[in-house]
C-alpha atoms as an extended CHARMM CRD file, in Angstrom:
* protein
*
       130  EXT
         1         1  UNK       CA            -91.7610000000       -6.7440000000       20.0310000000  PROA      1               0.0000000000
         2         2  UNK       CA            -88.2040000000       -5.7930000000       20.4250000000  PROA      2               0.0000000000
         3         3  UNK       CA            -86.4160000000       -5.8270000000       23.9500000000  PROA      3               0.0000000000
         4         4  UNK       CA            -85.1460000000       -2.7170000000       24.8310000000  PROA      4               0.0000000000
         5         5  UNK       CA            -81.1140000000       -2.4630000000       24.6440000000  PROA      5               0.0000000000
         6         6  UNK       CA            -79.7410000000       -2.8830000000       28.3190000000  PROA      6               0.0000000000
         7         7  UNK       CA            -77.3880000000        0.1750000000       29.3670000000  PROA      7               0.0000000000
         8         8  UNK       CA            -75.5240000000       -0.1290000000       32.0900000000  PROA      8               0.0000000000
         9         9  UNK       CA            -74.3090000000        3.0260000000       34.2270000000  PROA      9               0.0000000000
        10        10  UNK       CA            -70.5140000000        3.3040000000       34.6930000000  PROA      10              0.0000000000
        11        11  UNK       CA            -71.0940000000        1.8810000000       38.7750000000  PROA      11              0.0000000000
        12        12  UNK       CA            -73.2810000000       -0.8690000000       37.3810000000  PROA      12              0.0000000000
        13        13  UNK       CA            -70.2540000000       -2.0930000000       34.4370000000  PROA      13              0.0000000000
        14        14  UNK       CA            -67.6930000000       -1.5450000000       37.1800000000  PROA      14              0.0000000000
        15        15  UNK       CA            -68.9970000000       -3.9590000000       39.6970000000  PROA      15              0.0000000000
        16        16  UNK       CA            -69.9040000000       -6.3330000000       37.3390000000  PROA      16              0.0000000000
        17        17  UNK       CA            -66.4480000000       -6.4140000000       35.5770000000  PROA      17              0.0000000000
        18        18  UNK       CA            -64.9900000000       -6.0870000000       39.0220000000  PROA      18              0.0000000000
        19        19  UNK       CA            -62.9460000000       -2.9670000000       38.0600000000  PROA      19              0.0000000000
        20        20  UNK       CA            -63.1550000000        0.9010000000       39.1530000000  PROA      20              0.0000000000
        21        21  UNK       CA            -65.3150000000        3.4070000000       37.3210000000  PROA      21              0.0000000000
        22        22  UNK       CA            -62.1380000000        5.3730000000       36.9510000000  PROA      22              0.0000000000
        23        23  UNK       CA            -60.5470000000        2.2610000000       35.2060000000  PROA      23              0.0000000000
        24        24  UNK       CA            -63.4000000000        2.5970000000       32.6130000000  PROA      24              0.0000000000
        25        25  UNK       CA            -63.1040000000        6.4160000000       32.5450000000  PROA      25              0.0000000000
        26        26  UNK       CA            -59.1590000000        5.5980000000       31.5830000000  PROA      26              0.0000000000
        27        27  UNK       CA            -60.2570000000        3.6610000000       29.0630000000  PROA      27              0.0000000000
        28        28  UNK       CA            -62.4660000000        6.1320000000       27.5970000000  PROA      28              0.0000000000
        29        29  UNK       CA            -60.1380000000        8.9880000000       27.8350000000  PROA      29              0.0000000000
        30        30  UNK       CA            -58.0480000000        6.6000000000       25.5890000000  PROA      30              0.0000000000
        31        31  UNK       CA            -60.5140000000        6.3540000000       22.8780000000  PROA      31              0.0000000000
        32        32  UNK       CA            -61.3910000000        2.8080000000       23.5020000000  PROA      32              0.0000000000
        33        33  UNK       CA            -64.6940000000        3.1080000000       24.6510000000  PROA      33              0.0000000000
        34        34  UNK       CA            -67.1140000000        5.9030000000       23.5920000000  PROA      34              0.0000000000
        35        35  UNK       CA            -70.2990000000        5.7100000000       26.2690000000  PROA      35              0.0000000000
        36        36  UNK       CA            -73.4690000000        7.2860000000       25.1640000000  PROA      36              0.0000000000
        37        37  UNK       CA            -74.8100000000       10.5670000000       27.4590000000  PROA      37              0.0000000000
        38        38  UNK       CA            -78.5790000000       10.4080000000       29.1270000000  PROA      38              0.0000000000
        39        39  UNK       CA            -77.7160000000       14.2260000000       30.4850000000  PROA      39              0.0000000000
        40        40  UNK       CA            -74.8740000000       14.0970000000       32.8810000000  PROA      40              0.0000000000
        41        41  UNK       CA            -74.7630000000       10.5850000000       33.3120000000  PROA      41              0.0000000000
        42        42  UNK       CA            -72.6970000000        8.0070000000       30.9970000000  PROA      42              0.0000000000
        43        43  UNK       CA            -74.5270000000        4.7160000000       29.5600000000  PROA      43              0.0000000000
        44        44  UNK       CA            -72.7900000000        1.8870000000       28.4280000000  PROA      44              0.0000000000
        45        45  UNK       CA            -74.4990000000       -0.7830000000       25.5070000000  PROA      45              0.0000000000
        46        46  UNK       CA            -74.1580000000       -4.6020000000       25.6870000000  PROA      46              0.0000000000
        47        47  UNK       CA            -71.3770000000       -3.7240000000       22.6880000000  PROA      47              0.0000000000
        48        48  UNK       CA            -69.4820000000       -1.1610000000       25.3350000000  PROA      48              0.0000000000
        49        49  UNK       CA            -69.5670000000       -3.9010000000       27.4780000000  PROA      49              0.0000000000
        50        50  UNK       CA            -68.1660000000       -6.4160000000       25.1260000000  PROA      50              0.0000000000
        51        51  UNK       CA            -65.5200000000       -4.3020000000       24.2880000000  PROA      51              0.0000000000
        52        52  UNK       CA            -64.4400000000       -3.6340000000       27.9190000000  PROA      52              0.0000000000
        53        53  UNK       CA            -64.5070000000       -7.4960000000       28.4640000000  PROA      53              0.0000000000
        54        54  UNK       CA            -61.9090000000       -7.3140000000       25.5220000000  PROA      54              0.0000000000
        55        55  UNK       CA            -60.1220000000       -4.3340000000       26.8830000000  PROA      55              0.0000000000
        56        56  UNK       CA            -59.5380000000       -6.1440000000       30.1160000000  PROA      56              0.0000000000
        57        57  UNK       CA            -58.8720000000       -9.2960000000       29.0990000000  PROA      57              0.0000000000
        58        58  UNK       CA            -55.8100000000       -8.0700000000       26.3760000000  PROA      58              0.0000000000
        59        59  UNK       CA            -54.5730000000       -6.0320000000       29.3590000000  PROA      59              0.0000000000
        60        60  UNK       CA            -54.8280000000       -9.0900000000       31.5920000000  PROA      60              0.0000000000
        61        61  UNK       CA            -52.8600000000      -11.2930000000       28.7410000000  PROA      61              0.0000000000
        62        62  UNK       CA            -50.3700000000       -8.5470000000       28.6500000000  PROA      62              0.0000000000
        63        63  UNK       CA            -51.4380000000       -6.5960000000       25.1770000000  PROA      63              0.0000000000
        64        64  UNK       CA            -50.4120000000       -2.7960000000       25.1130000000  PROA      64              0.0000000000
        65        65  UNK       CA            -53.4200000000       -0.2570000000       25.0380000000  PROA      65              0.0000000000
        66        66  UNK       CA            -52.3930000000        0.3720000000       21.5320000000  PROA      66              0.0000000000
        67        67  UNK       CA            -52.1820000000       -3.2160000000       20.3860000000  PROA      67              0.0000000000
        68        68  UNK       CA            -55.7350000000       -3.4610000000       22.2540000000  PROA      68              0.0000000000
        69        69  UNK       CA            -56.9610000000       -0.1590000000       20.1770000000  PROA      69              0.0000000000
        70        70  UNK       CA            -55.8950000000       -1.9680000000       16.7250000000  PROA      70              0.0000000000
        71        71  UNK       CA            -57.5340000000       -5.5680000000       17.5410000000  PROA      71              0.0000000000
        72        72  UNK       CA            -60.6450000000       -3.4560000000       18.3650000000  PROA      72              0.0000000000
        73        73  UNK       CA            -60.3950000000       -1.2600000000       15.0160000000  PROA      73              0.0000000000
        74        74  UNK       CA            -59.8190000000       -4.5190000000       13.1270000000  PROA      74              0.0000000000
        75        75  UNK       CA            -63.3810000000       -5.5130000000       14.5970000000  PROA      75              0.0000000000
        76        76  UNK       CA            -65.4000000000       -2.8180000000       13.7100000000  PROA      76              0.0000000000
        77        77  UNK       CA            -63.7800000000       -2.7040000000        9.7270000000  PROA      77              0.0000000000
        78        78  UNK       CA            -64.3900000000       -6.5610000000        9.3800000000  PROA      78              0.0000000000
        79        79  UNK       CA            -68.0910000000       -7.8760000000       10.5330000000  PROA      79              0.0000000000
        80        80  UNK       CA            -66.7470000000      -11.2000000000        9.5580000000  PROA      80              0.0000000000
        81        81  UNK       CA            -63.5470000000      -11.0410000000       12.3320000000  PROA      81              0.0000000000
        82        82  UNK       CA            -61.1060000000      -12.9670000000        9.4550000000  PROA      82              0.0000000000
        83        83  UNK       CA            -58.7410000000      -10.1040000000        9.6310000000  PROA      83              0.0000000000
        84        84  UNK       CA            -59.3370000000       -9.5400000000       13.1830000000  PROA      84              0.0000000000
        85        85  UNK       CA            -58.6850000000      -13.1990000000       14.2170000000  PROA      85              0.0000000000
        86        86  UNK       CA            -55.6910000000      -13.3500000000       11.8050000000  PROA      86              0.0000000000
        87        87  UNK       CA            -54.3220000000      -10.2850000000       13.5850000000  PROA      87              0.0000000000
        88        88  UNK       CA            -55.1230000000      -11.8370000000       17.1730000000  PROA      88              0.0000000000
        89        89  UNK       CA            -53.4790000000      -15.1040000000       16.4030000000  PROA      89              0.0000000000
        90        90  UNK       CA            -50.2520000000      -13.3340000000       15.2420000000  PROA      90              0.0000000000
        91        91  UNK       CA            -50.0030000000      -11.4460000000       18.7440000000  PROA      91              0.0000000000
        92        92  UNK       CA            -50.8300000000      -14.3370000000       20.6690000000  PROA      92              0.0000000000
        93        93  UNK       CA            -47.7550000000      -15.9780000000       19.2830000000  PROA      93              0.0000000000
        94        94  UNK       CA            -45.9240000000      -12.8080000000       19.8880000000  PROA      94              0.0000000000
        95        95  UNK       CA            -47.0470000000      -12.7050000000       23.5580000000  PROA      95              0.0000000000
        96        96  UNK       CA            -46.4510000000      -16.8890000000       23.7220000000  PROA      96              0.0000000000
        97        97  UNK       CA            -42.7150000000      -16.2660000000       22.3780000000  PROA      97              0.0000000000
        98        98  UNK       CA            -42.1760000000      -13.0940000000       24.6930000000  PROA      98              0.0000000000
        99        99  UNK       CA            -43.5740000000      -15.1630000000       27.6720000000  PROA      99              0.0000000000
       100       100  UNK       CA            -41.8280000000      -17.9000000000       27.0460000000  PROA      100             0.0000000000
       101       101  UNK       CA            -38.5500000000      -16.1390000000       26.9450000000  PROA      101             0.0000000000
       102       102  UNK       CA            -39.2800000000      -14.8100000000       29.9470000000  PROA      102             0.0000000000
       103       103  UNK       CA            -39.8050000000      -17.8440000000       31.6670000000  PROA      103             0.0000000000
       104       104  UNK       CA            -36.3790000000      -19.0870000000       30.3440000000  PROA      104             0.0000000000
       105       105  UNK       CA            -34.7710000000      -15.7300000000       32.2950000000  PROA      105             0.0000000000
       106       106  UNK       CA            -37.0220000000      -16.2430000000       34.7470000000  PROA      106             0.0000000000
       107       107  UNK       CA            -35.6430000000      -20.0460000000       35.3900000000  PROA      107             0.0000000000
       108       108  UNK       CA            -32.0260000000      -18.9320000000       34.8090000000  PROA      108             0.0000000000
       109       109  UNK       CA            -31.9590000000      -16.1020000000       37.5600000000  PROA      109             0.0000000000
       110       110  UNK       CA            -33.6200000000      -18.7080000000       39.9980000000  PROA      110             0.0000000000
       111       111  UNK       CA            -30.9480000000      -20.9240000000       39.5710000000  PROA      111             0.0000000000
       112       112  UNK       CA            -28.2960000000      -18.3140000000       39.8340000000  PROA      112             0.0000000000
       113       113  UNK       CA            -30.0010000000      -16.9340000000       43.0750000000  PROA      113             0.0000000000
       114       114  UNK       CA            -29.8840000000      -20.3260000000       44.4610000000  PROA      114             0.0000000000
       115       115  UNK       CA            -26.4560000000      -21.1160000000       43.5660000000  PROA      115             0.0000000000
       116       116  UNK       CA            -25.3250000000      -17.5310000000       45.2940000000  PROA      116             0.0000000000
       117       117  UNK       CA            -27.6160000000      -18.5730000000       48.2820000000  PROA      117             0.0000000000
       118       118  UNK       CA            -25.9470000000      -21.8520000000       48.6090000000  PROA      118             0.0000000000
       119       119  UNK       CA            -22.8380000000      -20.1920000000       48.4720000000  PROA      119             0.0000000000
       120       120  UNK       CA            -23.4240000000      -17.4020000000       51.1150000000  PROA      120             0.0000000000
       121       121  UNK       CA            -24.6720000000      -20.7170000000       53.6270000000  PROA      121             0.0000000000
       122       122  UNK       CA            -21.6210000000      -22.1600000000       52.8870000000  PROA      122             0.0000000000
       123       123  UNK       CA            -19.8380000000      -19.5180000000       53.8000000000  PROA      123             0.0000000000
       124       124  UNK       CA            -21.6520000000      -18.5590000000       56.7510000000  PROA      124             0.0000000000
       125       125  UNK       CA            -21.6350000000      -22.0460000000       58.3070000000  PROA      125             0.0000000000
       126       126  UNK       CA            -17.4300000000      -22.2970000000       57.8840000000  PROA      126             0.0000000000
       127       127  UNK       CA            -17.1360000000      -18.8600000000       59.6370000000  PROA      127             0.0000000000
       128       128  UNK       CA            -19.4090000000      -20.5980000000       62.6970000000  PROA      128             0.0000000000
       129       129  UNK       CA            -18.0880000000      -23.5610000000       62.3350000000  PROA      129             0.0000000000
       130       130  UNK       CA            -14.5010000000      -22.4320000000       63.0100000000  PROA      130             0.0000000000
């Protein structure tokens, strides 16, 4: 006998994944989620839950909604997920390059700020010593 498919309300899904119902509705408005309806109530399947997990992971890693949408579309088009994984690998490589450049930029900014702070402190020390 087959198990009935687990359905989630928006509140259950939000609580389980630690997001707000508003965030879920936002992803719906952007076409990333398409819940079913039971009367006036949105109901989400296990598949919707999985998509939301991927969306949240993509956002946390800094991917745009456009990039996430493309990746989800590939998932639908390629059941073997080969194309999706290749595209994801390229996006990850791009994101790594971006973050590594940001890291270099941040380190340079920190060095410059420390240098300026040292100069300011030296100037203040000279003024208070005189």
